[in-house]
Amino acid sequence: MTEEQKRELLELYELRGEEIRKRLLEFKETFQKADDLQVFHELSFCILSSGVGPKIAGQCMRAIGEKLADGKEDELLGRIETIHKYAENVSRYIVFTREYLKEEHGFLLKSLVSSFEDRVERRDFFAKNPGIKGLGYMQASHFLRNLGFSGYAILDRNNLASLSELGIIGETKYPLTKRRYLETESLMTEAAHELGISLDEFDLLLWSRKRKYVPR
């Protein structure tokens, strides 16, 4: 980053920093109050947002409604097929993942997510587990960040574009492998430290830089 770019980001942080810190605190408080179905709601939202974004994912979650807990694949599909570009796939992913979590973990998602002492192992469980469909490293990071867990970069196309514009990375191509994802995340973490803020704050700062608001 150039000194001018650092100044621009710090000025933006001065403008939105309080709102960013408040939002990160809200993520933690939401998880503390959540039950297991609400945690699965967040997981399903992240599955749905892949390839279409949070707005469409939110519409799908509202359409699915009470069927999230026990609806069959065709029931979910019937509710979102006119909304989601990949409705058939994501309906299958959600039901498959739900049944895996019920059979293997008693659907005790809150305890499951909290059980990992190592942050890397926590994300790997959701990103690489064959029982959990539709999540890669970005969506697993999104899921955990929205539950209030710290230290995960959400390398969506907007953040990648910002990182490239700022000279932190050389290209905007999505890091498909774990190694490349972690390398990019490490570069983003270093840039955050240069600014004197956390990775989580930097993540939301970059989002707001492109979208002009802090996500809720």
Tab-separated table of C-alpha atoms in Angstrom:
chain	number	residue	atom	x	y	z
A	1	MET	CA	0.000	0.000	0.000
A	2	THR	CA	1.155	3.529	-0.691
A	3	GLU	CA	1.102	6.143	2.051
A	4	GLU	CA	-1.755	7.860	0.247
A	5	GLN	CA	-3.774	4.635	0.214
A	6	LYS	CA	-3.115	4.138	3.915
A	7	ARG	CA	-4.352	7.655	4.628
A	8	GLU	CA	-7.490	7.003	2.571
A	9	LEU	CA	-8.232	3.807	4.496
A	10	LEU	CA	-7.549	5.379	7.880
A	11	GLU	CA	-9.847	8.283	7.024
A	12	LEU	CA	-12.547	5.789	6.063
A	13	TYR	CA	-11.924	3.877	9.288
A	14	GLU	CA	-12.262	7.083	11.283
A	15	LEU	CA	-15.626	7.577	9.595
A	16	ARG	CA	-16.930	4.007	9.936
A	17	GLY	CA	-14.776	2.441	12.636
A	18	GLU	CA	-17.338	2.788	15.412
A	19	GLU	CA	-20.027	1.174	13.274
A	20	ILE	CA	-17.631	-1.620	12.260
A	21	ARG	CA	-16.685	-2.396	15.874
A	22	LYS	CA	-20.339	-2.344	16.868
A	23	ARG	CA	-21.198	-4.778	14.087
A	24	LEU	CA	-18.456	-7.197	15.125
A	25	LEU	CA	-19.740	-7.085	18.704
A	26	GLU	CA	-23.265	-7.790	17.432
A	27	PHE	CA	-21.994	-10.937	15.698
A	28	LYS	CA	-20.629	-12.229	19.015
A	29	GLU	CA	-23.785	-11.341	20.929
A	30	THR	CA	-26.004	-13.000	18.327
A	31	PHE	CA	-24.090	-16.274	18.675
A	32	GLN	CA	-24.256	-16.142	22.463
A	33	LYS	CA	-28.059	-15.884	22.291
A	34	ALA	CA	-28.552	-18.315	19.391
A	35	ASP	CA	-29.896	-21.848	19.570
A	36	ASP	CA	-28.754	-24.705	17.326
A	37	LEU	CA	-31.344	-24.042	14.626
A	38	GLN	CA	-30.320	-20.391	14.463
A	39	VAL	CA	-26.703	-21.464	13.957
A	40	PHE	CA	-27.861	-23.761	11.150
A	41	HIS	CA	-29.825	-20.839	9.739
A	42	GLU	CA	-26.539	-18.924	9.447
A	43	LEU	CA	-24.800	-21.924	7.904
A	44	SER	CA	-27.595	-22.297	5.338
A	45	PHE	CA	-27.467	-18.589	4.554
A	46	CYS	CA	-23.773	-18.927	3.708
A	47	ILE	CA	-24.446	-21.984	1.528
A	48	LEU	CA	-27.138	-20.022	-0.301
A	49	SER	CA	-25.022	-16.901	-0.765
A	50	SER	CA	-22.337	-18.684	-2.787
A	51	GLY	CA	-22.459	-17.459	-6.371
A	52	VAL	CA	-25.420	-15.127	-5.861
A	53	GLY	CA	-24.618	-12.897	-2.880
A	54	PRO	CA	-26.285	-12.060	0.444
A	55	LYS	CA	-29.379	-10.339	-0.959
A	56	ILE	CA	-30.587	-13.418	-2.858
A	57	ALA	CA	-29.565	-15.660	0.042
A	58	GLY	CA	-31.732	-13.598	2.382
A	59	GLN	CA	-34.704	-13.864	0.037
A	60	CYS	CA	-34.237	-17.627	-0.096
A	61	MET	CA	-34.045	-17.954	3.678
A	62	ARG	CA	-37.305	-16.060	4.062
A	63	ALA	CA	-38.927	-18.265	1.421
A	64	ILE	CA	-37.697	-21.488	3.040
A	65	GLY	CA	-38.962	-20.400	6.453
A	66	GLU	CA	-39.976	-23.197	8.811
A	67	LYS	CA	-38.989	-25.871	6.282
A	68	LEU	CA	-35.339	-25.291	7.143
A	69	ALA	CA	-35.660	-27.549	10.193
A	70	ASP	CA	-37.139	-30.621	8.526
A	71	GLY	CA	-38.183	-29.886	4.947
A	72	LYS	CA	-37.302	-32.347	2.214
A	73	GLU	CA	-35.128	-31.396	-0.724
A	74	ASP	CA	-38.079	-30.972	-3.095
A	75	GLU	CA	-39.899	-28.793	-0.557
A	76	LEU	CA	-36.962	-26.408	-0.297
A	77	LEU	CA	-36.545	-26.410	-4.054
A	78	GLY	CA	-40.198	-25.536	-4.552
A	79	ARG	CA	-39.775	-22.452	-2.418
A	80	ILE	CA	-36.604	-21.062	-3.980
A	81	GLU	CA	-36.498	-22.295	-7.587
A	82	THR	CA	-37.675	-18.930	-8.931
A	83	ILE	CA	-35.228	-17.025	-6.713
A	84	HIS	CA	-31.876	-18.820	-6.745
A	85	LYS	CA	-29.796	-19.487	-9.847
A	86	TYR	CA	-28.582	-22.793	-8.417
A	87	ALA	CA	-31.729	-23.736	-6.503
A	88	GLU	CA	-31.485	-27.469	-7.130
A	89	ASN	CA	-27.899	-27.695	-5.919
A	90	VAL	CA	-28.273	-25.570	-2.801
A	91	SER	CA	-31.492	-27.335	-1.764
A	92	ARG	CA	-29.612	-30.610	-1.919
A	93	TYR	CA	-26.643	-29.178	-0.027
A	94	ILE	CA	-28.768	-27.820	2.814
A	95	VAL	CA	-30.725	-31.041	3.359
A	96	PHE	CA	-27.619	-33.236	3.062
A	97	THR	CA	-25.722	-31.068	5.553
A	98	ARG	CA	-28.642	-30.895	7.976
A	99	GLU	CA	-29.042	-34.670	8.046
A	100	TYR	CA	-25.298	-35.183	8.480
A	101	LEU	CA	-25.265	-32.788	11.431
A	102	LYS	CA	-28.244	-34.566	12.986
A	103	GLU	CA	-26.823	-38.066	12.542
A	104	GLU	CA	-23.190	-37.397	13.407
A	105	HIS	CA	-23.413	-34.513	15.874
A	106	GLY	CA	-26.936	-34.632	17.291
A	107	PHE	CA	-27.558	-31.244	15.641
A	108	LEU	CA	-25.709	-29.634	18.561
A	109	LEU	CA	-24.219	-26.987	16.315
A	110	LYS	CA	-23.516	-24.379	18.943
A	111	SER	CA	-21.445	-26.793	21.005
A	112	LEU	CA	-19.811	-28.162	17.866
A	113	VAL	CA	-18.644	-24.768	16.626
A	114	SER	CA	-17.383	-23.853	20.104
A	115	SER	CA	-15.537	-27.143	20.614
A	116	PHE	CA	-12.485	-26.294	18.512
A	117	GLU	CA	-9.519	-24.787	20.333
A	118	ASP	CA	-7.647	-24.163	17.085
A	119	ARG	CA	-9.132	-21.580	14.702
A	120	VAL	CA	-7.640	-23.295	11.628
A	121	GLU	CA	-9.160	-26.648	12.573
A	122	ARG	CA	-12.518	-24.965	13.164
A	123	ARG	CA	-12.630	-23.559	9.646
A	124	ASP	CA	-11.215	-26.729	8.082
A	125	PHE	CA	-14.038	-28.725	9.652
A	126	PHE	CA	-16.633	-26.697	7.765
A	127	ALA	CA	-14.633	-26.057	4.582
A	128	LYS	CA	-13.298	-29.586	3.974
A	129	ASN	CA	-15.799	-31.902	5.658
A	130	PRO	CA	-17.501	-34.187	3.083
A	131	GLY	CA	-20.609	-34.149	5.275
A	132	ILE	CA	-21.006	-30.406	4.782
A	133	LYS	CA	-21.854	-29.416	1.229
A	134	GLY	CA	-21.602	-26.028	-0.427
A	135	LEU	CA	-18.939	-24.418	1.734
A	136	GLY	CA	-15.395	-23.621	0.696
A	137	TYR	CA	-12.922	-21.509	2.624
A	138	MET	CA	-14.637	-18.226	1.828
A	139	GLN	CA	-18.117	-19.342	2.866
A	140	ALA	CA	-16.788	-21.149	5.945
A	141	SER	CA	-14.983	-17.935	6.901
A	142	HIS	CA	-18.177	-15.951	6.333
A	143	PHE	CA	-20.143	-18.382	8.514
A	144	LEU	CA	-17.663	-18.220	11.385
A	145	ARG	CA	-17.258	-14.444	11.187
A	146	ASN	CA	-21.040	-14.042	11.380
A	147	LEU	CA	-20.979	-16.111	14.573
A	148	GLY	CA	-18.439	-13.746	16.090
A	149	PHE	CA	-15.267	-15.790	15.622
A	150	SER	CA	-12.197	-13.717	14.815
A	151	GLY	CA	-9.292	-13.977	12.409
A	152	TYR	CA	-10.958	-15.165	9.212
A	153	ALA	CA	-10.687	-13.286	5.913
A	154	ILE	CA	-13.703	-13.327	3.610
A	155	LEU	CA	-12.064	-13.273	0.196
A	156	ASP	CA	-15.051	-12.455	-1.973
A	157	ARG	CA	-14.669	-10.689	-5.305
A	158	ASN	CA	-15.108	-7.233	-3.757
A	159	ASN	CA	-12.417	-7.731	-1.145
A	160	LEU	CA	-10.098	-9.334	-3.696
A	161	ALA	CA	-10.603	-6.352	-6.002
A	162	SER	CA	-9.766	-3.950	-3.167
A	163	LEU	CA	-6.697	-5.955	-2.163
A	164	SER	CA	-5.464	-5.855	-5.753
A	165	GLU	CA	-6.150	-2.127	-6.119
A	166	LEU	CA	-4.198	-1.483	-2.923
A	167	GLY	CA	-1.230	-3.522	-4.161
A	168	ILE	CA	-1.596	-6.119	-1.402
A	169	ILE	CA	-2.096	-8.953	-3.905
A	170	GLY	CA	-1.209	-9.166	-7.564
A	171	GLU	CA	-4.398	-10.600	-9.016
A	172	THR	CA	-8.099	-10.823	-8.263
A	173	LYS	CA	-8.462	-14.499	-9.181
A	174	TYR	CA	-10.187	-16.451	-6.404
A	175	PRO	CA	-7.692	-18.573	-4.387
A	176	LEU	CA	-9.033	-22.061	-5.053
A	177	THR	CA	-6.661	-24.052	-2.839
A	178	LYS	CA	-6.236	-23.914	0.921
A	179	ARG	CA	-2.588	-22.873	0.507
A	180	ARG	CA	-3.427	-19.926	-1.736
A	181	TYR	CA	-6.339	-18.890	0.481
A	182	LEU	CA	-4.122	-18.858	3.563
A	183	GLU	CA	-1.378	-16.977	1.708
A	184	THR	CA	-3.835	-14.267	0.655
A	185	GLU	CA	-5.340	-14.169	4.143
A	186	SER	CA	-1.854	-13.712	5.599
A	187	LEU	CA	-1.160	-10.767	3.277
A	188	MET	CA	-4.485	-9.218	4.256
A	189	THR	CA	-3.654	-9.694	7.947
A	190	GLU	CA	-0.287	-7.970	7.494
A	191	ALA	CA	-1.981	-5.037	5.760
A	192	ALA	CA	-4.487	-4.741	8.609
A	193	HIS	CA	-1.644	-4.631	11.134
A	194	GLU	CA	0.055	-1.888	9.107
A	195	LEU	CA	-3.095	0.164	9.638
A	196	GLY	CA	-3.246	-0.724	13.323
A	197	ILE	CA	-6.581	-2.548	13.084
A	198	SER	CA	-7.685	-6.178	13.281
A	199	LEU	CA	-8.254	-8.438	10.279
A	200	ASP	CA	-11.969	-8.497	11.110
A	201	GLU	CA	-12.156	-4.713	11.097
A	202	PHE	CA	-10.157	-4.527	7.859
A	203	ASP	CA	-12.501	-7.041	6.227
A	204	LEU	CA	-15.562	-4.904	6.949
A	205	LEU	CA	-13.652	-1.749	6.069
A	206	LEU	CA	-12.903	-3.116	2.586
A	207	TRP	CA	-16.530	-4.173	2.184
A	208	SER	CA	-17.739	-0.698	3.104
A	209	ARG	CA	-15.130	0.840	0.798
A	210	LYS	CA	-16.797	-0.867	-2.179
A	211	ARG	CA	-20.415	-1.030	-1.045
A	212	LYS	CA	-20.540	2.304	0.819
A	213	TYR	CA	-22.059	0.746	3.941
A	214	VAL	CA	-21.211	-1.719	6.715
A	215	PRO	CA	-23.018	-5.052	6.175
A	216	ARG	CA	-25.692	-6.086	8.642
